[in-house]
XYZ file of C-alpha atoms in Angstrom:
125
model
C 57.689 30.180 -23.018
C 58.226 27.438 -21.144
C 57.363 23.901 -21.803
C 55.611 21.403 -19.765
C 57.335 19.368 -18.135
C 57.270 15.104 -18.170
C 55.739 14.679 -14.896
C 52.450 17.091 -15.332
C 51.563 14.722 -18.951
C 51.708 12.029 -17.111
C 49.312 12.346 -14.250
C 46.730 13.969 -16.630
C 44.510 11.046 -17.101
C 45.010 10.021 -13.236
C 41.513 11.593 -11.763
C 38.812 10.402 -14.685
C 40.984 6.485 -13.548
C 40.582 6.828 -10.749
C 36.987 8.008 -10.713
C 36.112 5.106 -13.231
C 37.676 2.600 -10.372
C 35.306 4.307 -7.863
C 32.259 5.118 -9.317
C 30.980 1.102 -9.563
C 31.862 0.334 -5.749
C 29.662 3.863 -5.014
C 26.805 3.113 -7.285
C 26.675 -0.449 -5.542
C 26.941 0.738 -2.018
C 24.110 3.211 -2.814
C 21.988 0.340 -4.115
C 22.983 -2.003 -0.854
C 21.934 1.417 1.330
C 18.668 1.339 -0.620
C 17.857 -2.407 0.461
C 18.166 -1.920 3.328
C 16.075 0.718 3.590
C 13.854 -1.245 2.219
C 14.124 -4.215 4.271
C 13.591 -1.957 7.348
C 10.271 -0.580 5.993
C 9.099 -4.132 5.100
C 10.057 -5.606 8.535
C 7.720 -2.136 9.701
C 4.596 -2.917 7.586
C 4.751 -6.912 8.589
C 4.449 -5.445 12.364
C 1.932 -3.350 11.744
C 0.261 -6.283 9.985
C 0.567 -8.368 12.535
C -0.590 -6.446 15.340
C -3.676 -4.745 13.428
C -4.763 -8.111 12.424
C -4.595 -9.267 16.298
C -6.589 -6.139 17.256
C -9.203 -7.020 15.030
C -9.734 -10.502 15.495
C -9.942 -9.528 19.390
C -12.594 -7.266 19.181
C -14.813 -9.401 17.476
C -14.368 -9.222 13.445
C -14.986 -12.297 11.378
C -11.314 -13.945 11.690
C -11.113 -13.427 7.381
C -11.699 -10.071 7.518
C -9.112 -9.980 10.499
C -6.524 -11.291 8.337
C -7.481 -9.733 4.720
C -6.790 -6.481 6.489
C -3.228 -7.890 7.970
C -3.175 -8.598 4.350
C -3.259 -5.224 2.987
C -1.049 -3.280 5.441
C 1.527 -6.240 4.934
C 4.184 -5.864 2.039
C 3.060 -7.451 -1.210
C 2.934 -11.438 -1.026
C 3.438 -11.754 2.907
C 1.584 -14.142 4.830
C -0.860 -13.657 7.558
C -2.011 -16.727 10.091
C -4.284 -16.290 12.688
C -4.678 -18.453 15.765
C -6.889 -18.497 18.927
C -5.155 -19.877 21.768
C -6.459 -20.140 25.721
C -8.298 -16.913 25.416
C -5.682 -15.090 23.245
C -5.383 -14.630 19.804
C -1.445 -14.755 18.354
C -1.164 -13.192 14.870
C 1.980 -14.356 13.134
C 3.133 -12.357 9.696
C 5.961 -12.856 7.243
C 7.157 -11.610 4.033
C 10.244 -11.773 1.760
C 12.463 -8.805 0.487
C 14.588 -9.557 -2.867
C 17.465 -7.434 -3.664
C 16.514 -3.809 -5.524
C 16.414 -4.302 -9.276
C 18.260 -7.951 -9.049
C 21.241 -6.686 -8.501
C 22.182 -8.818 -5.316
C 20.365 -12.388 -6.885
C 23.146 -13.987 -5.667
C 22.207 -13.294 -1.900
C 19.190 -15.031 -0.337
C 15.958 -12.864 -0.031
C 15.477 -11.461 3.775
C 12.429 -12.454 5.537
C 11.077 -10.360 7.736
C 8.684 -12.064 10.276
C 6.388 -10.264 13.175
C 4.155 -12.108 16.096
C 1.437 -10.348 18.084
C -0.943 -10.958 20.678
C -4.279 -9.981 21.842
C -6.082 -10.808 24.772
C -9.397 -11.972 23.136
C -12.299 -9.879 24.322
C -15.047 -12.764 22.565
C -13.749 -14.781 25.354
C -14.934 -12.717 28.368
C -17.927 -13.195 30.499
């Protein structure tokens, strides 16, 4: 039989170390992938908010109803304004995204911001 020798004991714990030095800096740059996921589906749905509001309001609905519907396709808490400007009407929508689960709270939110225009058809002849 023969016996181990020095150098195999002493690597044994070396993986589960090494994996236990790894592990947090994967878990957090799977959570920092995951924000910015979200931020990029945030900055879609203010876009969309914007520039469905726009349509509206330039086809003729009542300017609130215009912007309560910006209001729903819009990430919760955004901000819809509506403004009608030398036969155009400019839409301009923001929001905020915080960090998943506070685990960034020491980063600023990102804002995501969209602007869209429509020619305004209530304008015509």
């Amino acid at each position: 039989m023969s016996r181990p020798t020095g150098r195999g004991r002493d690597q044994r714990g070396a993986a589960t170390a090494e994996l236990a030095l790894v592990l947090p800096a994967l878990v957090a740059v799977t959570a920092g992938l995951v924000w910015l996921l979200a931020v990029g589906a945030a900055q879609v749905r203010v876009v969309d908010a914007a520039r469905e509001t726009a349509r509206a309001a330039a086809r003729g609905d009542d300017d609130a109803a215009a912007v309560a519907r910006g209001e729903r396709v819009a990430p919760p808490g955004s901000t819809v304004v509506l403004r009608r400007s030398g036969g155009e009407v400019v839409v301009e929508a923001s929001g905020r995204v915080d960090g998943p689960g506070g685990l960034f709270d020491v980063l600023p939110a990102v804002r995501v911001q969209a602007t869209a225009y429509a020619l305004d058809e209530q304008d015509g002849p």
